[in-house]
Coordinates of C-alpha atoms and ligand atoms in Angstrom, one line a residue:
M1 CA -12.7 24.4 0.9
I2 CA -15.5 22.1 1.5
S3 CA -16.6 22.7 5.5
T4 CA -16.6 19.3 7.8
T5 CA -18.3 18.8 10.7
M6 CA -15.4 17.8 13.0
R7 CA -13.5 20.6 14.8
E8 CA -10.4 22.2 13.5
L9 CA -7.4 20.1 14.5
T10 CA -4.3 22.6 15.7
P11 CA -1.8 21.3 13.6
D12 CA 0.2 19.3 16.6
E13 CA -3.0 17.4 16.7
L14 CA -3.4 16.7 13.3
L15 CA 0.5 15.1 13.6
A16 CA -0.6 13.3 16.6
T17 CA -3.8 12.3 15.7
T18 CA -3.4 10.9 12.1
R19 CA -3.6 7.3 12.6
S20 CA -4.2 3.8 10.9
V21 CA -7.3 3.6 10.5
R22 CA -9.6 0.2 9.9
K23 CA -12.1 -0.3 12.3
R24 CA -13.5 3.2 12.1
L25 CA -14.1 3.9 8.3
D26 CA -17.4 4.7 7.3
L27 CA -18.2 2.1 4.6
E28 CA -21.7 3.6 3.3
R29 CA -21.2 7.2 3.4
P30 CA -19.4 8.6 -0.4
V31 CA -16.4 10.3 -0.5
E32 CA -16.7 13.5 -2.5
R33 CA -14.5 14.0 -5.7
E34 CA -14.0 17.5 -4.7
V35 CA -12.3 17.0 -1.2
L36 CA -10.2 13.8 -2.5
E37 CA -9.0 17.0 -5.2
E38 CA -8.2 19.3 -2.1
C39 CA -6.1 16.3 -0.5
L40 CA -4.4 15.9 -3.2
R41 CA -3.5 19.5 -4.3
L42 CA -1.8 19.6 -0.8
A43 CA -0.1 16.6 -1.2
Q44 CA 1.3 18.2 -4.6
Q45 CA 2.6 20.8 -2.2
A46 CA 5.3 17.8 -1.0
P47 CA 9.0 18.1 -2.4
T48 CA 10.1 16.1 -5.5
A49 CA 14.0 15.2 -6.0
S50 CA 15.0 17.7 -8.6
Y51 CA 11.6 19.4 -8.9
A52 CA 10.5 16.3 -11.2
Q53 CA 6.9 15.8 -9.9
N54 CA 7.2 12.6 -11.2
W55 CA 4.2 11.3 -9.2
H56 CA 0.9 10.3 -9.8
F57 CA -2.1 9.1 -7.7
V58 CA -4.6 6.4 -9.1
V59 CA -7.9 7.4 -7.1
V60 CA -10.0 4.1 -7.6
T61 CA -13.3 4.5 -6.9
D62 CA -15.1 1.8 -9.2
P63 CA -16.3 -0.8 -7.8
A64 CA -14.9 -3.9 -9.9
E65 CA -11.6 -2.5 -9.5
R66 CA -11.7 -2.1 -5.7
A67 CA -12.9 -5.8 -5.6
A68 CA -9.9 -7.0 -7.7
L69 CA -7.6 -5.0 -5.4
G70 CA -9.4 -6.3 -2.7
E71 CA -8.2 -10.0 -3.6
L72 CA -4.8 -9.2 -4.0
W73 CA -5.1 -7.1 -0.6
R74 CA -6.7 -10.2 1.2
K75 CA -3.9 -12.8 -0.5
V76 CA -1.1 -11.2 1.7
A77 CA -3.3 -10.3 4.7
G78 CA -4.2 -14.0 5.1
P79 CA -1.0 -15.4 5.3
Y80 CA 0.4 -12.5 7.3
L81 CA -2.4 -13.2 10.1
E82 CA -1.3 -16.8 10.3
R83 CA 2.2 -15.8 10.6
R84 CA 1.3 -13.6 13.7
A85 CA -1.5 -16.4 15.4
A86 CA 1.5 -17.3 18.1
A87 CA 2.8 -13.0 18.4
A88 CA -0.9 -12.3 18.8
A89 CA -2.0 -14.9 21.2
A90 CA 1.1 -13.8 23.6
D91 CA 0.6 -9.7 23.2
Q92 CA -2.6 -7.9 23.0
R93 CA -1.0 -5.4 21.0
V94 CA -0.5 -7.9 18.5
A95 CA -3.9 -9.1 19.1
R96 CA -5.3 -5.6 18.0
I97 CA -3.7 -4.9 14.9
G98 CA -4.3 -8.3 13.6
D99 CA -8.3 -7.5 15.0
A100 CA -7.8 -4.5 12.9
V101 CA -6.3 -6.1 9.9
R102 CA -8.7 -8.7 9.9
H103 CA -11.7 -6.7 9.7
L104 CA -10.5 -4.2 7.2
A105 CA -9.2 -7.8 4.9
E106 CA -12.8 -9.0 4.9
H107 CA -14.2 -5.1 4.1
I108 CA -11.3 -3.6 1.8
H109 CA -13.4 -4.1 -1.6
E110 CA -16.0 -1.7 0.7
V111 CA -14.2 1.2 1.5
P112 CA -15.3 3.7 -1.2
V113 CA -12.0 5.0 -2.3
H114 CA -8.6 3.2 -2.6
V115 CA -5.7 5.9 -3.3
I116 CA -2.5 4.3 -5.1
P117 CA 0.6 6.7 -4.9
C118 CA 2.9 6.0 -7.5
V119 CA 6.1 7.1 -8.9
E120 CA 7.8 7.3 -12.0
G121 CA 11.4 5.3 -13.0
R122 CA 11.5 1.9 -11.8
T123 CA 14.4 1.2 -9.2
D124 CA 14.5 -2.1 -9.0
G125 CA 18.1 -3.3 -7.5
A126 CA 19.3 -0.2 -7.3
P127 CA 21.6 1.0 -4.5
A128 CA 19.6 2.2 -1.6
G129 CA 20.5 5.8 -2.2
V130 CA 19.0 5.7 -5.9
Q131 CA 15.7 4.2 -3.9
A132 CA 15.4 6.5 -1.2
S133 CA 15.3 9.5 -3.1
R134 CA 12.9 7.7 -5.6
W135 CA 10.5 6.6 -2.8
A136 CA 11.0 10.1 -1.1
S137 CA 9.8 11.9 -4.1
I138 CA 6.4 10.0 -3.8
I139 CA 6.0 9.2 0.1
P140 CA 5.8 12.8 2.0
A141 CA 3.4 13.9 -0.6
A142 CA 1.2 10.7 0.1
W143 CA 1.7 11.5 3.8
S144 CA 0.5 14.8 3.1
F145 CA -2.5 13.6 1.8
M146 CA -3.5 11.4 4.2
L147 CA -2.9 14.7 7.0
A148 CA -4.9 16.6 4.4
A149 CA -7.9 13.8 4.7
R150 CA -8.0 13.6 8.4
A151 CA -8.1 17.3 8.8
R152 CA -11.6 16.9 6.7
G153 CA -12.9 14.0 8.5
L154 CA -11.4 11.1 6.5
G155 CA -9.5 8.2 7.9
T156 CA -6.7 6.4 5.8
V157 CA -4.6 3.7 6.6
W158 CA -0.7 2.8 4.7
T159 CA -0.9 -0.4 3.2
T160 CA 1.5 -2.5 1.4
F161 CA -0.1 -5.9 1.1
P162 CA -0.8 -5.3 -2.2
L163 CA 2.6 -4.6 -3.8
R164 CA 3.3 -8.0 -3.3
H165 CA 1.6 -8.5 -6.4
E166 CA 2.5 -4.8 -7.9
R167 CA 2.7 -5.9 -11.6
E168 CA -1.2 -7.6 -10.7
A169 CA -2.4 -4.4 -9.3
A170 CA -0.8 -2.5 -12.3
E171 CA -3.1 -4.7 -14.9
I172 CA -5.9 -4.2 -13.0
L173 CA -5.4 -0.3 -12.9
G174 CA -3.8 0.0 -16.6
I175 CA -0.3 1.6 -14.7
P176 CA 2.5 1.1 -17.1
Y177 CA 4.0 -1.3 -14.6
Q178 CA 8.1 -0.8 -16.3
R179 CA 8.2 2.6 -15.9
V180 CA 6.4 3.4 -12.8
M181 CA 6.0 1.6 -9.1
Q182 CA 3.4 1.6 -6.6
A183 CA 4.1 3.5 -3.3
A184 CA 1.0 2.1 -1.5
L185 CA -3.0 1.1 -1.2
I186 CA -4.8 3.9 1.0
P187 CA -8.2 3.2 1.8
V188 CA -9.7 6.4 2.5
A189 CA -13.3 6.7 3.9
Y190 CA -14.9 9.1 6.2
T191 CA -14.0 8.2 9.7
I192 CA -16.7 6.9 12.5
G193 CA -16.4 9.6 14.7
T194 CA -13.7 11.7 14.4
E195 CA -11.6 11.7 17.5
F196 CA -8.6 9.7 17.4
K197 CA -5.8 9.3 19.9
P198 CA -2.2 9.9 19.8
A199 CA -0.2 6.3 20.0
A200 CA 2.1 5.3 22.8
R201 CA 5.5 5.6 21.3
K202 CA 9.2 4.3 22.6
P203 CA 10.8 7.1 25.0
L204 CA 12.4 9.6 22.6
D205 CA 16.4 8.9 23.7
T206 CA 15.9 5.3 22.8
M207 CA 15.8 6.7 19.1
V208 CA 17.7 10.1 18.9
H209 CA 21.1 10.2 18.4
W210 CA 22.5 13.5 19.4
D211 CA 25.7 14.2 17.5
R212 CA 27.3 10.4 17.3
W213 CA 24.8 7.5 17.3
Ligands
LIG1 C1 5.6 0.9 5.6 C2 4.0 0.6 6.1 C3 3.6 -0.2 5.2 C4 2.1 -1.0 5.8 N1 1.4 -1.9 5.8 C5 0.2 -1.9 5.7 C6 -0.5 -3.3 5.6 O1 -0.5 -4.0 4.5 N2 -2.0 -3.4 6.0 C7 -2.2 -2.5 7.1 O2 -3.6 -3.4 7.7 N3 -1.3 -1.8 7.8 C8 -0.1 -2.1 7.5 N4 0.7 -0.5 7.4 C9 -0.1 0.3 8.9 C10 0.8 -0.6 10.0 O3 0.3 -1.8 10.7 C11 0.3 0.5 11.4 O4 1.2 1.5 11.5 C12 0.3 -0.4 12.5 O5 -1.0 -0.8 12.9 C13 0.9 0.4 13.8 O6 -0.3 2.0 13.9 P1 0.5 2.8 14.6 O7 0.4 4.0 13.8 O8 -1.2 3.1 15.5 O9 1.4 2.5 15.9 C14 1.5 -0.5 7.1 C15 2.5 0.8 7.6 C16 3.7 1.2 7.0 C17 4.1 2.5 7.6

């Protein structure tokens, strides 16, 4: 394993501090291929339905491809920010996320690595249960990748804006759209500083149902 300068996190700290990083991505520092491969090998330890291992990760470092994906990202981020302008004016938390989204929109093409987790087999229009088992064959792996990245001083954020233009993203990257679905675009970079705090969350009893809803 490649050593990092960040202190070792306990498993609980890792789970509590793997945050959506947008403003603290170091756009200057390259990310070593070996570190990405370590994270991807750990991601492969996640489960897939029926042992299918029908997952793929497209790791994008090419500047022209990142620029093209950045355009797709911005096409959706712009209207999203406009729609949320009134809510942002009324609520500081919404405003804070909006600021971070705007920052990433301006710099997405400069983030050194974009990772696109994909899964084989399209489920467009399929019943929810079918969709759930297909998506759950890639999302746990992608989250493992993000946790492994955090453990190595890398920051990530789950983003779905470019999925609105999934077919165009597939063309940019040569992904066979007819048989492969993209789950996200995860920008990856070393973080500026390595300390992150747990986020505020609703009280547990507002979301946990013991025995009955
Ligand atoms: C399914 C999903 C889709 C998301 N899509 C985007 C996105 O397209 N762009 C973005 O900047 N953040 C995206 N996010 C990140 C959320 O906005 C983020 O979780 C939010 O900022 C709250 O962060 P918190 O964990 O600190 O509460 C997404 C997160 C999830 C889980």
